[in-house]
Coordinates of N, CA and C in Angstrom, one line a residue:
X1 N -6.6 -25.7 21.4 CA -6.3 -25.4 20.1 C -5.5 -24.1 20.0
X2 N -4.3 -24.2 19.3 CA -3.5 -23.0 19.2 C -4.0 -22.1 18.0
X3 N -4.0 -20.8 18.3 CA -4.5 -19.9 17.2 C -3.3 -19.5 16.4
X4 N -3.5 -19.4 15.1 CA -2.5 -18.9 14.1 C -2.9 -17.5 13.7
X5 N -2.0 -16.5 14.1 CA -2.3 -15.1 13.8 C -1.4 -14.7 12.7
X6 N -2.0 -14.2 11.6 CA -1.3 -13.7 10.5 C -1.7 -12.3 10.2
X7 N -0.8 -11.4 10.1 CA -1.1 -10.0 9.8 C -1.8 -9.9 8.5
X8 N -2.8 -9.0 8.4 CA -3.6 -8.8 7.2 C -3.0 -7.9 6.2
X9 N -1.7 -8.2 5.8 CA -1.1 -7.4 4.8 C -1.6 -7.8 3.4
X10 N -1.4 -6.9 2.4 CA -2.0 -7.3 1.1 C -1.5 -8.6 0.6
X11 N -0.2 -8.9 0.7 CA 0.4 -10.1 0.2 C -0.2 -11.3 0.9
X12 N -0.4 -11.2 2.2 CA -1.0 -12.3 3.0 C -2.4 -12.6 2.7
X13 N -3.1 -11.5 2.4 CA -4.6 -11.6 2.1 C -4.7 -12.2 0.7
X14 N -3.9 -11.7 -0.3 CA -3.9 -12.3 -1.6 C -3.5 -13.7 -1.7
X15 N -2.5 -14.1 -0.9 CA -2.0 -15.5 -0.9 C -3.1 -16.4 -0.3
X16 N -3.7 -15.9 0.8 CA -4.7 -16.7 1.5 C -5.9 -16.9 0.6
X17 N -6.2 -16.0 -0.3 CA -7.3 -16.1 -1.2 C -6.9 -17.1 -2.3
X18 N -5.7 -17.0 -2.8 CA -5.3 -17.9 -3.9 C -5.2 -19.3 -3.4
X19 N -4.7 -19.5 -2.2 CA -4.6 -20.9 -1.7 C -5.7 -21.4 -0.8
X20 N -6.7 -20.5 -0.6 CA -7.8 -20.7 0.4 C -7.2 -21.3 1.7
X21 N -6.2 -20.6 2.2 CA -5.4 -20.9 3.4 C -6.3 -21.2 4.6
X22 N -7.3 -20.4 4.8 CA -8.1 -20.6 6.0 C -9.4 -21.3 5.7
X23 N -9.6 -21.8 4.5 CA -10.8 -22.5 4.1 C -12.0 -21.6 4.2
X24 N -11.8 -20.4 3.8 CA -12.9 -19.4 3.9 C -13.6 -19.0 2.6
X25 N -13.2 -19.7 1.5 CA -13.8 -19.3 0.2 C -15.3 -19.3 0.2
X26 N -15.9 -20.4 0.8 CA -17.3 -20.5 0.9 C -17.9 -19.4 1.7
X27 N -17.3 -19.0 2.9 CA -17.8 -18.0 3.8 C -17.7 -16.6 3.0
X28 N -16.7 -16.4 2.3 CA -16.5 -15.1 1.6 C -17.6 -15.0 0.5
X29 N -17.8 -16.1 -0.2 CA -18.8 -16.1 -1.2 C -20.2 -15.8 -0.7
X30 N -20.5 -16.5 0.4 CA -21.9 -16.4 1.0 C -22.0 -14.9 1.6
X31 N -21.0 -14.4 2.2 CA -21.1 -13.0 2.7 C -21.4 -12.0 1.5
X32 N -20.7 -12.2 0.4 CA -20.9 -11.3 -0.7 C -22.2 -11.5 -1.3
X33 N -22.7 -12.7 -1.4 CA -24.0 -13.0 -1.9 C -25.1 -12.4 -0.9
X34 N -24.8 -12.3 0.4 CA -25.7 -11.7 1.3 C -25.7 -10.2 1.1
X35 N -24.5 -9.6 0.8 CA -24.5 -8.1 0.4 C -25.4 -7.8 -0.7
X36 N -25.4 -8.7 -1.7 CA -26.1 -8.5 -2.9 C -27.6 -8.5 -2.6
X37 N -28.1 -9.1 -1.6 CA -29.5 -9.2 -1.2 C -30.0 -8.0 -0.5
X38 N -29.1 -7.2 0.0 CA -29.5 -6.0 0.8 C -30.1 -5.0 -0.1
X39 N -31.2 -4.4 0.4 CA -31.8 -3.2 -0.2 C -31.7 -2.0 0.7
X40 N -31.3 -0.9 0.2 CA -31.1 0.3 1.0 C -29.9 0.2 1.8
X41 N -29.9 1.0 2.9 CA -28.7 1.1 3.7 C -28.7 0.1 4.8
X42 N -27.5 -0.4 5.2 CA -27.4 -1.4 6.2 C -26.1 -1.2 7.0
X43 N -26.1 -1.8 8.2 CA -24.9 -1.8 9.0 C -24.6 -3.3 9.3
X44 N -23.4 -3.7 9.1 CA -23.0 -5.1 9.3 C -22.0 -5.1 10.4
X45 N -22.2 -6.0 11.4 CA -21.2 -6.1 12.5 C -20.6 -7.5 12.5
X46 N -19.3 -7.6 12.6 CA -18.7 -8.9 12.8 C -18.2 -8.9 14.2
X47 N -18.5 -10.0 14.9 CA -18.2 -10.1 16.3 C -17.4 -11.4 16.6
X48 N -16.2 -11.3 17.1 CA -15.5 -12.5 17.5 C -14.3 -12.0 18.4
X49 N -13.7 -12.9 19.1 CA -12.6 -12.6 20.0 C -11.4 -12.1 19.2
X50 N -10.5 -11.5 19.9 CA -9.2 -11.0 19.3 C -8.5 -12.2 18.7
X51 N -8.0 -12.0 17.5 CA -7.2 -13.1 16.8 C -8.1 -14.1 16.1
X52 N -9.4 -14.0 16.1 CA -10.2 -14.9 15.4 C -10.3 -14.6 13.9
X53 N -9.7 -13.5 13.4 CA -9.7 -13.3 11.9 C -10.6 -12.3 11.4
X54 N -11.2 -11.4 12.2 CA -12.2 -10.5 11.6 C -11.6 -9.5 10.6
X55 N -10.4 -9.0 10.9 CA -9.7 -8.1 10.0 C -9.3 -8.8 8.7
X56 N -8.8 -10.0 8.9 CA -8.4 -10.8 7.7 C -9.6 -11.1 6.8
X57 N -10.7 -11.4 7.4 CA -11.9 -11.7 6.6 C -12.4 -10.5 5.9
X58 N -12.4 -9.4 6.6 CA -12.9 -8.1 6.0 C -12.0 -7.7 4.8
X59 N -10.7 -7.9 5.0 CA -9.7 -7.6 3.9 C -9.9 -8.5 2.8
X60 N -10.2 -9.8 3.0 CA -10.4 -10.7 1.9 C -11.6 -10.3 1.1
X61 N -12.7 -10.0 1.8 CA -13.9 -9.6 1.1 C -13.6 -8.3 0.3
X62 N -12.9 -7.4 0.9 CA -12.5 -6.1 0.2 C -11.8 -6.4 -1.1
X63 N -10.8 -7.3 -1.1 CA -10.1 -7.6 -2.3 C -10.9 -8.4 -3.3
X64 N -11.8 -9.3 -2.9 CA -12.6 -10.0 -3.8 C -13.6 -9.0 -4.5
X65 N -14.2 -8.1 -3.7 CA -15.1 -7.1 -4.3 C -14.4 -6.2 -5.3
X66 N -13.2 -5.8 -5.0 CA -12.5 -4.9 -5.9 C -12.2 -5.7 -7.2
X67 N -11.8 -6.9 -7.1 CA -11.4 -7.7 -8.2 C -12.6 -8.0 -9.1
X68 N -13.7 -8.5 -8.5 CA -14.9 -8.9 -9.2 C -15.5 -7.7 -9.9
X69 N -15.6 -6.6 -9.1 CA -16.2 -5.4 -9.7 C -15.5 -4.9 -10.9
X70 N -14.1 -4.8 -10.9 CA -13.4 -4.4 -12.0 C -13.5 -5.4 -13.2
X71 N -13.5 -6.7 -12.9 CA -13.6 -7.7 -13.9 C -14.9 -7.6 -14.6
X72 N -16.0 -7.5 -13.8 CA -17.3 -7.6 -14.3 C -17.7 -6.3 -15.0
X73 N -17.4 -5.2 -14.4 CA -17.8 -3.9 -14.9 C -16.6 -3.3 -15.7
X74 N -16.3 -3.9 -16.8 CA -15.1 -3.6 -17.5 C -15.0 -2.1 -17.8
X75 N -13.7 -1.6 -17.5 CA -13.4 -0.2 -17.7 C -12.0 -0.1 -18.3
X76 N -11.9 0.4 -19.5 CA -10.6 0.4 -20.2 C -9.6 1.2 -19.5
X77 N -10.0 2.2 -18.7 CA -9.0 3.0 -17.9 C -8.5 2.3 -16.7
X78 N -9.3 1.4 -16.1 CA -9.0 0.7 -14.9 C -9.2 -0.8 -15.1
X79 N -8.5 -1.5 -16.0 CA -8.7 -2.9 -16.2 C -8.3 -3.7 -15.0
X80 N -9.0 -4.9 -14.8 CA -8.7 -5.7 -13.7 C -7.2 -6.2 -13.7
X81 N -6.6 -6.3 -14.8 CA -5.2 -6.8 -14.9 C -4.3 -5.8 -14.2
X82 N -4.7 -4.6 -14.0 CA -3.8 -3.6 -13.3 C -3.8 -3.7 -11.8
X83 N -4.8 -4.5 -11.3 CA -4.8 -4.7 -9.8 C -3.6 -5.4 -9.3
X84 N -3.0 -5.0 -8.2 CA -1.9 -5.8 -7.7 C -2.3 -7.2 -7.3
X85 N -3.5 -7.5 -7.0 CA -4.0 -8.8 -6.6 C -4.3 -9.7 -7.8
X86 N -4.2 -9.2 -9.1 CA -4.6 -9.9 -10.3 C -3.9 -11.3 -10.4
X87 N -2.6 -11.3 -10.2 CA -1.9 -12.6 -10.4 C -2.3 -13.7 -9.3
X88 N -2.8 -13.2 -8.2 CA -3.3 -14.1 -7.1 C -4.7 -14.6 -7.3
X89 N -5.5 -13.8 -7.9 CA -7.0 -14.1 -8.0 C -7.4 -14.5 -9.4
X90 N -6.6 -14.3 -10.4 CA -7.1 -14.6 -11.8 C -7.5 -16.1 -12.0
X91 N -7.0 -17.0 -11.3 CA -7.4 -18.4 -11.4 C -8.2 -19.0 -10.3
X92 N -8.7 -18.1 -9.4 CA -9.5 -18.5 -8.3 C -10.9 -18.8 -8.7
X93 N -11.3 -20.1 -8.6 CA -12.7 -20.4 -9.1 C -13.8 -19.8 -8.3
X94 N -13.6 -19.6 -7.0 CA -14.7 -19.0 -6.2 C -14.8 -17.5 -6.6
X95 N -13.7 -16.8 -6.8 CA -13.7 -15.4 -7.2 C -14.3 -15.2 -8.6
X96 N -13.9 -16.1 -9.5 CA -14.3 -15.9 -10.9 C -15.7 -16.4 -11.1
X97 N -16.3 -17.1 -10.2 CA -17.7 -17.6 -10.4 C -18.7 -16.6 -9.8
X98 N -18.2 -15.6 -9.1 CA -19.2 -14.6 -8.5 C -19.7 -13.6 -9.6
X99 N -21.0 -13.4 -9.6 CA -21.6 -12.4 -10.5 C -22.3 -11.4 -9.6
X100 N -22.0 -10.1 -9.8 CA -22.5 -9.1 -8.9 C -23.6 -8.3 -9.7
X101 N -24.7 -7.9 -8.9 CA -25.7 -7.1 -9.5 C -25.3 -5.6 -9.4
X102 N -24.4 -5.3 -8.5 CA -24.0 -3.9 -8.3 C -22.5 -3.8 -8.4
X103 N -22.0 -2.6 -8.6 CA -20.6 -2.3 -8.6 C -20.2 -1.8 -7.2
X104 N -19.1 -2.3 -6.7 CA -18.6 -1.9 -5.4 C -17.3 -1.2 -5.4
X105 N -17.2 -0.3 -4.4 CA -15.9 0.3 -4.2 C -15.6 0.2 -2.7
X106 N -15.1 -1.0 -2.3 CA -14.8 -1.2 -0.8 C -13.7 -0.3 -0.3
X107 N -14.0 0.3 0.9 CA -13.0 1.1 1.5 C -12.7 0.6 2.9
X108 N -11.4 0.2 3.1 CA -11.0 -0.4 4.4 C -10.5 0.8 5.2
X109 N -11.0 1.0 6.4 CA -10.6 2.1 7.3 C -10.1 1.4 8.5
X110 N -8.8 1.6 8.8 CA -8.2 1.0 9.9 C -8.3 2.0 11.1
X111 N -9.3 1.8 11.9 CA -9.5 2.8 13.0 C -8.3 2.9 14.0
X112 N -7.6 1.8 14.2 CA -6.4 1.8 15.1 C -5.3 2.7 14.6
X113 N -5.2 2.8 13.2 CA -4.2 3.6 12.7 C -4.4 5.1 12.9
X114 N -5.7 5.5 13.0 CA -6.1 6.9 13.2 C -6.5 7.1 14.6
X115 N -6.2 6.2 15.6 CA -6.7 6.3 16.9 C -6.3 7.6 17.6
X116 N -5.2 8.2 17.3 CA -4.7 9.4 18.0 C -5.1 10.7 17.3
X117 N -5.8 10.6 16.2 CA -6.3 11.8 15.5 C -7.4 12.5 16.3
X118 N -7.4 13.8 16.3 CA -8.3 14.5 17.1 C -9.7 14.5 16.5
X119 N -9.8 14.3 15.2 CA -11.1 14.3 14.5 C -11.2 13.0 13.6
X120 N -11.8 11.9 14.2 CA -11.9 10.7 13.5 C -12.7 10.8 12.2
X121 N -13.7 11.7 12.1 CA -14.5 11.9 10.9 C -13.6 12.4 9.8
X122 N -12.7 13.3 10.1 CA -11.8 13.9 9.2 C -10.9 12.8 8.5
X123 N -10.4 11.9 9.4 CA -9.5 10.9 8.9 C -10.3 9.9 8.0
X124 N -11.5 9.6 8.4 CA -12.4 8.7 7.5 C -12.6 9.4 6.2
X125 N -13.0 10.6 6.2 CA -13.2 11.3 4.9 C -11.9 11.4 4.0
X126 N -10.8 11.6 4.7 CA -9.5 11.6 3.9 C -9.2 10.2 3.3
X127 N -9.5 9.1 4.0 CA -9.3 7.8 3.5 C -10.2 7.5 2.3
X128 N -11.5 7.9 2.5 CA -12.4 7.7 1.4 C -12.0 8.5 0.2
X129 N -11.6 9.7 0.3 CA -11.2 10.6 -0.8 C -10.0 10.0 -1.5
X130 N -9.0 9.5 -0.7 CA -7.8 8.9 -1.2 C -8.1 7.6 -2.0
X131 N -9.0 6.8 -1.5 CA -9.3 5.6 -2.2 C -10.0 5.9 -3.5
X132 N -11.0 6.8 -3.5 CA -11.7 7.2 -4.7 C -10.7 7.8 -5.7
X133 N -9.8 8.7 -5.3 CA -8.9 9.3 -6.2 C -8.0 8.3 -6.8
X134 N -7.5 7.3 -6.0 CA -6.6 6.2 -6.5 C -7.3 5.3 -7.5
X135 N -8.6 5.0 -7.4 CA -9.3 4.2 -8.3 C -9.7 4.9 -9.5
X136 N -10.2 6.1 -9.3 CA -10.8 6.9 -10.4 C -9.9 8.1 -10.7
X137 N -8.6 8.0 -10.7 CA -7.7 9.1 -10.8 C -7.9 9.9 -12.1
X138 N -8.5 9.4 -13.1 CA -8.6 10.1 -14.4 C -10.0 10.8 -14.5
X139 N -10.9 10.4 -13.7 CA -12.3 11.0 -13.8 C -12.8 11.7 -12.7
X140 N -12.3 11.5 -11.5 CA -12.9 12.1 -10.3 C -12.0 13.2 -9.8
X141 N -12.6 14.4 -9.5 CA -12.0 15.5 -9.0 C -12.1 15.5 -7.4
X142 N -11.0 15.5 -6.7 CA -11.1 15.4 -5.2 C -11.9 16.5 -4.6
X143 N -11.9 17.7 -5.2 CA -12.7 18.8 -4.6 C -14.2 18.4 -4.8
X144 N -14.6 17.9 -5.9 CA -16.0 17.5 -6.1 C -16.4 16.4 -5.1
X145 N -15.5 15.4 -4.9 CA -15.8 14.3 -3.9 C -15.9 14.9 -2.6
X146 N -15.0 15.8 -2.2 CA -15.1 16.4 -0.9 C -16.4 17.2 -0.7
X147 N -16.8 18.0 -1.7 CA -18.0 18.7 -1.5 C -19.2 17.8 -1.5
X148 N -19.2 16.7 -2.2 CA -20.3 15.8 -2.2 C -20.4 15.1 -0.8
X149 N -19.2 14.7 -0.3 CA -19.2 14.1 1.0 C -19.7 15.1 2.1
X150 N -19.3 16.3 2.0 CA -19.8 17.3 3.0 C -21.2 17.6 2.8
X151 N -21.7 17.6 1.6 CA -23.1 17.8 1.4 C -23.9 16.6 2.0
X152 N -23.4 15.4 1.8 CA -24.1 14.3 2.4 C -24.1 14.3 3.9
X153 N -23.0 14.8 4.5 CA -22.9 14.9 5.9 C -24.0 15.8 6.5
X154 N -24.2 16.9 5.8 CA -25.1 17.9 6.3 C -26.6 17.4 6.3
X155 N -26.8 16.3 5.5 CA -28.2 15.8 5.4 C -28.4 14.5 6.3
X156 N -27.3 14.2 7.2 CA -27.5 13.1 8.1 C -28.6 13.4 9.1
X157 N -29.3 12.3 9.5 CA -30.4 12.5 10.4 C -30.0 12.8 11.8
X158 N -28.8 13.0 12.1 CA -28.3 13.2 13.5 C -27.3 14.3 13.5
X159 N -27.0 14.9 14.6 CA -26.0 15.9 14.8 C -24.8 15.3 15.4
X160 N -23.6 15.7 14.9 CA -22.4 15.3 15.5 C -21.8 16.5 16.2
X161 N -21.7 16.4 17.5 CA -21.2 17.6 18.3 C -19.7 17.8 18.1
X162 N -19.3 19.0 18.0 CA -17.9 19.4 17.9 C -17.4 19.2 16.5
X163 N -18.2 18.9 15.5 CA -17.7 18.8 14.1 C -17.9 20.1 13.4
X164 N -16.8 20.7 12.9 CA -16.9 21.9 12.2 C -16.8 21.6 10.7
X165 N -17.9 21.7 10.0 CA -17.9 21.3 8.6 C -17.0 22.2 7.7
X166 N -17.0 23.4 8.1 CA -16.1 24.4 7.3 C -14.7 24.0 7.4
X167 N -14.3 23.6 8.7 CA -12.9 23.2 8.9 C -12.6 21.9 8.1
X168 N -13.5 21.0 8.1 CA -13.3 19.8 7.4 C -13.1 20.1 5.9
X169 N -14.0 21.0 5.4 CA -13.9 21.3 3.9 C -12.6 21.9 3.6
X170 N -12.1 22.8 4.5 CA -10.8 23.5 4.2 C -9.7 22.4 4.2
X171 N -9.7 21.5 5.1 CA -8.7 20.5 5.2 C -8.7 19.5 4.0
X172 N -9.9 19.2 3.6 CA -10.1 18.3 2.4 C -9.5 19.0 1.1
X173 N -9.9 20.2 1.0 CA -9.4 20.9 -0.2 C -7.9 21.1 -0.2
X174 N -7.3 21.4 0.9 CA -5.9 21.6 1.0 C -5.1 20.3 0.9
X175 N -5.7 19.1 1.3 CA -5.0 17.9 1.2 C -5.2 17.1 0.0
X176 N -6.1 17.5 -0.9 CA -6.4 16.7 -2.1 C -5.4 16.8 -3.1

């Protein structure tokens, strides 16, 4: 069987959701319903061979969670109609039938894009701050986000060798 590889660009992900190109609507729904059942912190691992669609699936889940969260937890400053994916997802029966108990802010971090960075934790924090600032640009102060992230890091139950929290704080405040 020949594999069909499609790059996980926004337009490809949105189109695949609209047309259910890979017949994954049921899988996406069940995955999100599984997320809703989790209590507390969890780590989820997707395992498959290269080209089997892990990135595409994660991006599809990301877009569905963004859409359903904004639709369900109505916010006049960030209406679902402003999402770039709105025209693709507005008539999707699977997406519109989902009801969430929680509000989600999915953050997709492409580790390959930051593979050459000397401090992977720094790039992760910067991506998180950028996503939060983009979604909540009228209410969230990047400096407050950065300080909260740093505060959370200092309470982690393990030590990360070679991580200078003061250096990270300086970079976050300068780049926000």
